[in-house]
PDB file of C-alpha atoms in Angstrom:
ATOM      1  CA  UNK A   1     -14.335 -12.692 -48.466  1.00  0.00           C
ATOM      2  CA  UNK A   2     -11.847 -10.182 -49.836  1.00  0.00           C
ATOM      3  CA  UNK A   3     -13.478  -7.425 -47.795  1.00  0.00           C
ATOM      4  CA  UNK A   4     -13.089  -9.478 -44.590  1.00  0.00           C
ATOM      5  CA  UNK A   5      -9.434 -10.122 -45.342  1.00  0.00           C
ATOM      6  CA  UNK A   6      -8.883  -6.421 -45.983  1.00  0.00           C
ATOM      7  CA  UNK A   7     -10.486  -5.586 -42.648  1.00  0.00           C
ATOM      8  CA  UNK A   8      -8.255  -8.047 -40.782  1.00  0.00           C
ATOM      9  CA  UNK A   9      -5.235  -6.668 -42.617  1.00  0.00           C
ATOM     10  CA  UNK A  10      -6.124  -3.145 -41.496  1.00  0.00           C
ATOM     11  CA  UNK A  11      -6.848  -4.231 -37.906  1.00  0.00           C
ATOM     12  CA  UNK A  12      -3.695  -6.312 -37.452  1.00  0.00           C
ATOM     13  CA  UNK A  13      -1.242  -3.406 -36.854  1.00  0.00           C
ATOM     14  CA  UNK A  14      -3.575  -1.795 -34.309  1.00  0.00           C
ATOM     15  CA  UNK A  15      -4.098  -5.119 -32.558  1.00  0.00           C
ATOM     16  CA  UNK A  16      -0.365  -5.804 -32.418  1.00  0.00           C
ATOM     17  CA  UNK A  17       0.256  -2.318 -31.022  1.00  0.00           C
ATOM     18  CA  UNK A  18      -2.389  -2.908 -28.369  1.00  0.00           C
ATOM     19  CA  UNK A  19      -0.880  -6.261 -27.396  1.00  0.00           C
ATOM     20  CA  UNK A  20       2.637  -4.806 -27.229  1.00  0.00           C
ATOM     21  CA  UNK A  21       1.382  -2.016 -24.958  1.00  0.00           C
ATOM     22  CA  UNK A  22      -0.319  -4.598 -22.789  1.00  0.00           C
ATOM     23  CA  UNK A  23       2.920  -6.579 -22.724  1.00  0.00           C
ATOM     24  CA  UNK A  24       4.711  -3.610 -21.227  1.00  0.00           C
ATOM     25  CA  UNK A  25       1.962  -3.290 -18.626  1.00  0.00           C
ATOM     26  CA  UNK A  26       2.158  -6.967 -17.781  1.00  0.00           C
ATOM     27  CA  UNK A  27       5.959  -7.006 -17.436  1.00  0.00           C
ATOM     28  CA  UNK A  28       6.721  -7.714 -13.779  1.00  0.00           C
ATOM     29  CA  UNK A  29       8.391  -4.899 -11.895  1.00  0.00           C
ATOM     30  CA  UNK A  30      12.005  -5.182 -10.822  1.00  0.00           C
ATOM     31  CA  UNK A  31      12.350  -6.666  -7.370  1.00  0.00           C
ATOM     32  CA  UNK A  32      12.845  -4.264  -4.469  1.00  0.00           C
ATOM     33  CA  UNK A  33      16.256  -4.385  -2.821  1.00  0.00           C
ATOM     34  CA  UNK A  34      16.264  -3.620   0.890  1.00  0.00           C
ATOM     35  CA  UNK A  35      19.494  -2.961   2.757  1.00  0.00           C
ATOM     36  CA  UNK A  36      19.109  -4.594   6.165  1.00  0.00           C
ATOM     37  CA  UNK A  37      20.968  -2.888   9.066  1.00  0.00           C
ATOM     38  CA  UNK A  38      22.928  -4.901  11.621  1.00  0.00           C
ATOM     39  CA  UNK A  39      20.484  -3.702  14.264  1.00  0.00           C
ATOM     40  CA  UNK A  40      16.937  -2.606  13.652  1.00  0.00           C
ATOM     41  CA  UNK A  41      14.218  -3.431  11.149  1.00  0.00           C
ATOM     42  CA  UNK A  42      13.671  -2.500   7.502  1.00  0.00           C
ATOM     43  CA  UNK A  43      10.076  -2.385   6.299  1.00  0.00           C
ATOM     44  CA  UNK A  44       8.206  -1.821   3.075  1.00  0.00           C
ATOM     45  CA  UNK A  45       4.485  -1.114   2.805  1.00  0.00           C
ATOM     46  CA  UNK A  46       1.850  -0.918   0.096  1.00  0.00           C
ATOM     47  CA  UNK A  47      -1.706   0.363   0.236  1.00  0.00           C
ATOM     48  CA  UNK A  48      -3.984  -2.414  -1.013  1.00  0.00           C
ATOM     49  CA  UNK A  49      -7.746  -2.681  -1.111  1.00  0.00           C
ATOM     50  CA  UNK A  50      -9.668  -5.709   0.098  1.00  0.00           C
ATOM     51  CA  UNK A  51     -10.137  -8.940  -1.903  1.00  0.00           C
ATOM     52  CA  UNK A  52      -6.794  -8.605  -3.709  1.00  0.00           C
ATOM     53  CA  UNK A  53      -4.376 -11.500  -4.148  1.00  0.00           C
ATOM     54  CA  UNK A  54      -0.823 -10.825  -2.910  1.00  0.00           C
ATOM     55  CA  UNK A  55       2.193 -12.972  -3.788  1.00  0.00           C
ATOM     56  CA  UNK A  56       5.782 -12.289  -2.766  1.00  0.00           C
ATOM     57  CA  UNK A  57       9.173 -13.999  -2.825  1.00  0.00           C
ATOM     58  CA  UNK A  58      12.211 -12.819  -0.909  1.00  0.00           C
ATOM     59  CA  UNK A  59      15.765 -14.002  -0.471  1.00  0.00           C
ATOM     60  CA  UNK A  60      18.990 -12.817   1.125  1.00  0.00           C
ATOM     61  CA  UNK A  61      21.747 -11.328  -1.035  1.00  0.00           C
ATOM     62  CA  UNK A  62      25.180 -11.145   0.595  1.00  0.00           C
ATOM     63  CA  UNK A  63      28.518 -10.150  -0.963  1.00  0.00           C
ATOM     64  CA  UNK A  64      30.777 -11.504   1.736  1.00  0.00           C
ATOM     65  CA  UNK A  65      32.577 -14.796   1.053  1.00  0.00           C
ATOM     66  CA  UNK A  66      33.295 -17.618   3.424  1.00  0.00           C
ATOM     67  CA  UNK A  67      37.096 -17.826   3.684  1.00  0.00           C
ATOM     68  CA  UNK A  68      37.136 -21.611   4.216  1.00  0.00           C
ATOM     69  CA  UNK A  69      34.624 -22.646   1.553  1.00  0.00           C
ATOM     70  CA  UNK A  70      34.926 -19.750  -0.887  1.00  0.00           C
ATOM     71  CA  UNK A  71      31.121 -19.606  -1.046  1.00  0.00           C
ATOM     72  CA  UNK A  72      28.747 -16.773  -0.250  1.00  0.00           C
ATOM     73  CA  UNK A  73      27.984 -16.756   3.473  1.00  0.00           C
ATOM     74  CA  UNK A  74      24.300 -15.909   3.765  1.00  0.00           C
ATOM     75  CA  UNK A  75      23.132 -14.543   7.094  1.00  0.00           C
ATOM     76  CA  UNK A  76      19.684 -15.562   8.278  1.00  0.00           C
ATOM     77  CA  UNK A  77      16.815 -13.136   8.689  1.00  0.00           C
ATOM     78  CA  UNK A  78      13.374 -12.939  10.216  1.00  0.00           C
ATOM     79  CA  UNK A  79      10.348 -11.742   8.248  1.00  0.00           C
ATOM     80  CA  UNK A  80       6.917 -10.595   9.298  1.00  0.00           C
ATOM     81  CA  UNK A  81       3.936  -9.373   7.276  1.00  0.00           C
ATOM     82  CA  UNK A  82       1.061  -7.588   9.005  1.00  0.00           C
ATOM     83  CA  UNK A  83      -2.314  -6.268   7.908  1.00  0.00           C
ATOM     84  CA  UNK A  84      -3.539  -2.682   8.451  1.00  0.00           C
ATOM     85  CA  UNK A  85      -5.106  -3.789  11.766  1.00  0.00           C
ATOM     86  CA  UNK A  86      -1.949  -5.531  12.975  1.00  0.00           C
ATOM     87  CA  UNK A  87      -2.888  -9.134  12.180  1.00  0.00           C
ATOM     88  CA  UNK A  88       0.063 -11.424  11.390  1.00  0.00           C
ATOM     89  CA  UNK A  89      -0.175 -12.806   7.864  1.00  0.00           C
ATOM     90  CA  UNK A  90       3.320 -14.268   7.593  1.00  0.00           C
ATOM     91  CA  UNK A  91       6.142 -14.865  10.061  1.00  0.00           C
ATOM     92  CA  UNK A  92       9.391 -16.792   9.567  1.00  0.00           C
ATOM     93  CA  UNK A  93      12.636 -16.791  11.554  1.00  0.00           C
ATOM     94  CA  UNK A  94      16.164 -17.988  10.840  1.00  0.00           C
ATOM     95  CA  UNK A  95      15.717 -18.224   7.052  1.00  0.00           C
ATOM     96  CA  UNK A  96      17.602 -17.055   3.970  1.00  0.00           C
ATOM     97  CA  UNK A  97      14.576 -17.083   1.675  1.00  0.00           C
ATOM     98  CA  UNK A  98      10.830 -17.430   1.795  1.00  0.00           C
ATOM     99  CA  UNK A  99       7.537 -16.532   0.214  1.00  0.00           C
ATOM    100  CA  UNK A 100       4.065 -15.555   1.294  1.00  0.00           C
ATOM    101  CA  UNK A 101       0.667 -15.465  -0.370  1.00  0.00           C
ATOM    102  CA  UNK A 102      -2.694 -14.258   0.893  1.00  0.00           C
ATOM    103  CA  UNK A 103      -5.901 -12.539  -0.133  1.00  0.00           C
ATOM    104  CA  UNK A 104      -6.492  -9.231   1.572  1.00  0.00           C
ATOM    105  CA  UNK A 105      -9.539  -8.886   3.814  1.00  0.00           C
ATOM    106  CA  UNK A 106      -8.880  -5.288   4.894  1.00  0.00           C
ATOM    107  CA  UNK A 107      -8.175  -2.096   2.982  1.00  0.00           C
ATOM    108  CA  UNK A 108      -5.093  -0.150   3.980  1.00  0.00           C
ATOM    109  CA  UNK A 109      -1.304  -0.380   4.258  1.00  0.00           C
ATOM    110  CA  UNK A 110       0.148  -3.894   4.389  1.00  0.00           C
ATOM    111  CA  UNK A 111       3.582  -3.949   5.998  1.00  0.00           C
ATOM    112  CA  UNK A 112       6.441  -6.385   5.364  1.00  0.00           C
ATOM    113  CA  UNK A 113       9.365  -6.109   7.805  1.00  0.00           C
ATOM    114  CA  UNK A 114      12.764  -7.821   7.751  1.00  0.00           C
ATOM    115  CA  UNK A 115      15.533  -7.865  10.338  1.00  0.00           C
ATOM    116  CA  UNK A 116      18.775  -9.737  10.884  1.00  0.00           C
ATOM    117  CA  UNK A 117      18.708 -12.788  13.092  1.00  0.00           C
ATOM    118  CA  UNK A 118      20.444 -12.421  16.433  1.00  0.00           C
ATOM    119  CA  UNK A 119      22.747 -15.355  15.646  1.00  0.00           C
ATOM    120  CA  UNK A 120      23.963 -13.916  12.341  1.00  0.00           C
ATOM    121  CA  UNK A 121      27.406 -12.274  12.175  1.00  0.00           C
ATOM    122  CA  UNK A 122      27.754  -8.637  11.243  1.00  0.00           C
ATOM    123  CA  UNK A 123      27.731  -8.064   7.503  1.00  0.00           C
ATOM    124  CA  UNK A 124      29.323  -5.301   5.486  1.00  0.00           C
ATOM    125  CA  UNK A 125      27.010  -5.769   2.485  1.00  0.00           C
ATOM    126  CA  UNK A 126      23.655  -7.316   3.255  1.00  0.00           C
ATOM    127  CA  UNK A 127      20.447  -6.945   1.259  1.00  0.00           C
ATOM    128  CA  UNK A 128      17.119  -8.652   0.758  1.00  0.00           C
ATOM    129  CA  UNK A 129      15.502  -8.941  -2.660  1.00  0.00           C
ATOM    130  CA  UNK A 130      11.703  -8.701  -2.466  1.00  0.00           C
ATOM    131  CA  UNK A 131       9.442  -9.452  -5.426  1.00  0.00           C
ATOM    132  CA  UNK A 132       6.023  -8.159  -4.339  1.00  0.00           C
ATOM    133  CA  UNK A 133       3.113  -8.764  -6.743  1.00  0.00           C
ATOM    134  CA  UNK A 134      -0.524  -7.817  -6.279  1.00  0.00           C
ATOM    135  CA  UNK A 135      -3.758  -8.144  -8.182  1.00  0.00           C
ATOM    136  CA  UNK A 136      -3.455  -8.900 -11.885  1.00  0.00           C
ATOM    137  CA  UNK A 137       0.345  -9.278 -11.678  1.00  0.00           C
ATOM    138  CA  UNK A 138      -0.058 -12.116  -9.165  1.00  0.00           C
ATOM    139  CA  UNK A 139      -2.471 -14.146 -11.292  1.00  0.00           C
ATOM    140  CA  UNK A 140      -1.243 -17.468 -12.670  1.00  0.00           C
ATOM    141  CA  UNK A 141      -2.074 -17.019 -16.344  1.00  0.00           C
ATOM    142  CA  UNK A 142      -0.536 -20.357 -17.330  1.00  0.00           C
ATOM    143  CA  UNK A 143      -3.080 -22.185 -15.161  1.00  0.00           C
ATOM    144  CA  UNK A 144      -5.874 -20.057 -16.601  1.00  0.00           C
ATOM    145  CA  UNK A 145      -4.763 -20.878 -20.143  1.00  0.00           C
ATOM    146  CA  UNK A 146      -4.619 -24.611 -19.419  1.00  0.00           C
ATOM    147  CA  UNK A 147      -7.956 -24.647 -17.602  1.00  0.00           C
ATOM    148  CA  UNK A 148      -9.892 -22.630 -20.185  1.00  0.00           C
ATOM    149  CA  UNK A 149      -7.887 -23.947 -23.173  1.00  0.00           C
ATOM    150  CA  UNK A 150      -7.029 -20.543 -24.564  1.00  0.00           C
ATOM    151  CA  UNK A 151      -3.805 -19.266 -26.047  1.00  0.00           C
ATOM    152  CA  UNK A 152      -2.303 -16.626 -28.295  1.00  0.00           C
ATOM    153  CA  UNK A 153      -4.345 -13.505 -28.944  1.00  0.00           C
ATOM    154  CA  UNK A 154      -7.300 -14.736 -26.882  1.00  0.00           C
ATOM    155  CA  UNK A 155      -5.078 -15.168 -23.825  1.00  0.00           C
ATOM    156  CA  UNK A 156      -3.533 -11.734 -24.310  1.00  0.00           C
ATOM    157  CA  UNK A 157      -6.997 -10.205 -24.606  1.00  0.00           C
ATOM    158  CA  UNK A 158      -8.009 -11.963 -21.395  1.00  0.00           C
ATOM    159  CA  UNK A 159      -4.972 -10.400 -19.701  1.00  0.00           C
ATOM    160  CA  UNK A 160      -5.962  -7.004 -21.062  1.00  0.00           C
ATOM    161  CA  UNK A 161      -9.473  -7.477 -19.708  1.00  0.00           C
ATOM    162  CA  UNK A 162      -7.978  -8.262 -16.298  1.00  0.00           C
ATOM    163  CA  UNK A 163      -5.883  -5.094 -16.416  1.00  0.00           C
ATOM    164  CA  UNK A 164      -8.930  -2.989 -17.301  1.00  0.00           C
ATOM    165  CA  UNK A 165     -10.934  -4.532 -14.447  1.00  0.00           C
ATOM    166  CA  UNK A 166      -8.051  -3.900 -12.054  1.00  0.00           C
ATOM    167  CA  UNK A 167      -7.813  -0.246 -13.123  1.00  0.00           C
ATOM    168  CA  UNK A 168     -11.566   0.194 -12.721  1.00  0.00           C
ATOM    169  CA  UNK A 169     -11.478  -1.340  -9.224  1.00  0.00           C
ATOM    170  CA  UNK A 170      -8.597   0.927  -8.244  1.00  0.00           C
ATOM    171  CA  UNK A 171     -10.471   3.988  -9.495  1.00  0.00           C
ATOM    172  CA  UNK A 172     -13.569   2.990  -7.519  1.00  0.00           C
ATOM    173  CA  UNK A 173     -11.395   2.419  -4.440  1.00  0.00           C
ATOM    174  CA  UNK A 174      -9.731   5.825  -4.813  1.00  0.00           C
ATOM    175  CA  UNK A 175     -13.119   7.469  -5.329  1.00  0.00           C
ATOM    176  CA  UNK A 176     -14.449   5.899  -2.130  1.00  0.00           C
ATOM    177  CA  UNK A 177     -11.325   6.926  -0.213  1.00  0.00           C
ATOM    178  CA  UNK A 178     -11.683  10.474  -1.504  1.00  0.00           C
ATOM    179  CA  UNK A 179     -15.322  10.543  -0.353  1.00  0.00           C
ATOM    180  CA  UNK A 180     -14.306   9.259   3.091  1.00  0.00           C
ATOM    181  CA  UNK A 181     -11.538  11.847   3.391  1.00  0.00           C
ATOM    182  CA  UNK A 182     -13.908  14.616   2.287  1.00  0.00           C
ATOM    183  CA  UNK A 183     -16.444  13.536   4.908  1.00  0.00           C
ATOM    184  CA  UNK A 184     -13.773  13.517   7.624  1.00  0.00           C
ATOM    185  CA  UNK A 185     -12.572  16.947   6.471  1.00  0.00           C
ATOM    186  CA  UNK A 186     -16.095  18.374   6.576  1.00  0.00           C
ATOM    187  CA  UNK A 187     -16.668  16.972  10.079  1.00  0.00           C
ATOM    188  CA  UNK A 188     -13.342  18.394  11.233  1.00  0.00           C
ATOM    189  CA  UNK A 189     -14.151  21.808   9.768  1.00  0.00           C
ATOM    190  CA  UNK A 190     -17.568  21.787  11.493  1.00  0.00           C
ATOM    191  CA  UNK A 191     -15.976  20.886  14.842  1.00  0.00           C
ATOM    192  CA  UNK A 192     -13.344  23.604  14.438  1.00  0.00           C
ATOM    193  CA  UNK A 193     -16.085  26.140  13.622  1.00  0.00           C
ATOM    194  CA  UNK A 194     -18.101  25.175  16.735  1.00  0.00           C
ATOM    195  CA  UNK A 195     -14.946  25.292  18.853  1.00  0.00           C
ATOM    196  CA  UNK A 196     -14.150  28.775  17.508  1.00  0.00           C
ATOM    197  CA  UNK A 197     -17.686  29.981  18.287  1.00  0.00           C
ATOM    198  CA  UNK A 198     -17.493  28.513  21.801  1.00  0.00           C
ATOM    199  CA  UNK A 199     -14.074  30.100  22.353  1.00  0.00           C
ATOM    200  CA  UNK A 200     -15.411  33.461  21.183  1.00  0.00           C
ATOM    201  CA  UNK A 201     -18.437  33.115  23.490  1.00  0.00           C
ATOM    202  CA  UNK A 202     -16.191  32.283  26.462  1.00  0.00           C
ATOM    203  CA  UNK A 203     -13.982  35.274  25.680  1.00  0.00           C
ATOM    204  CA  UNK A 204     -17.015  37.581  25.509  1.00  0.00           C
ATOM    205  CA  UNK A 205     -18.391  36.165  28.772  1.00  0.00           C
ATOM    206  CA  UNK A 206     -15.042  36.588  30.573  1.00  0.00           C
ATOM    207  CA  UNK A 207     -14.697  40.149  29.219  1.00  0.00           C
ATOM    208  CA  UNK A 208     -18.194  41.054  30.457  1.00  0.00           C
ATOM    209  CA  UNK A 209     -17.423  39.510  33.840  1.00  0.00           C
ATOM    210  CA  UNK A 210     -14.223  41.557  34.109  1.00  0.00           C
ATOM    211  CA  UNK A 211     -16.107  44.770  33.213  1.00  0.00           C
ATOM    212  CA  UNK A 212     -18.705  44.004  35.875  1.00  0.00           C
ATOM    213  CA  UNK A 213     -15.980  43.519  38.508  1.00  0.00           C
ATOM    214  CA  UNK A 214     -14.275  46.749  37.440  1.00  0.00           C
ATOM    215  CA  UNK A 215     -17.546  48.707  37.735  1.00  0.00           C
ATOM    216  CA  UNK A 216     -18.122  47.322  41.248  1.00  0.00           C
ATOM    217  CA  UNK A 217     -14.541  48.189  42.189  1.00  0.00           C
ATOM    218  CA  UNK A 218     -14.867  51.809  41.031  1.00  0.00           C
ATOM    219  CA  UNK A 219     -18.259  52.213  42.770  1.00  0.00           C
ATOM    220  CA  UNK A 220     -16.799  51.015  46.054  1.00  0.00           C
ATOM    221  CA  UNK A 221     -13.839  53.365  45.606  1.00  0.00           C
ATOM    222  CA  UNK A 222     -16.161  56.352  45.073  1.00  0.00           C
ATOM    223  CA  UNK A 223     -18.140  55.485  48.180  1.00  0.00           C
ATOM    224  CA  UNK A 224     -14.934  55.404  50.250  1.00  0.00           C
TER     225      UNK A 224
END
């Protein structure tokens, strides 16, 4: 029994260090702030593989004050989220805040665009805060803990397992993308090589044809 206690005593600092490191990894990233122009569109994109959960919240931040009510006057915006193949995943107009959630079915760049509504007045300071979460960061761990009745260290270890799985999936995705890019590069190099050989053959053929015409020209000149 004493040996077991000594082992747990020795393992506790390492386990706490591991959990603290995982805590830093699990800390949600600071929301992105996008400055929206009076005319035009501001977009943000992220390359995401298929079968990944995406959650996002956005809201308008405006520094101007309403003179009559002494309250922030929030202009309305329109938002659109599209998949790599141009499919609309989210679209709202005339709003000051919103959220979207979906599971990706395509691998590639997912684009979220925001622009000022036509009815909104011009703003001197106008931004949109976007909290974009994907994969393990978008998972509702509170629901998981309630459903599976886990807490404390076991829950933190489950989070760590999710992070490891996410990293492994990303590495596999990057490996596959690298293989695809290498294949495209090899095909391109082969086509360029064949094009170079064909160009060289055409040049040789045209040069021989010119020499043949020159020989005929000089023969005719000698005969005259």
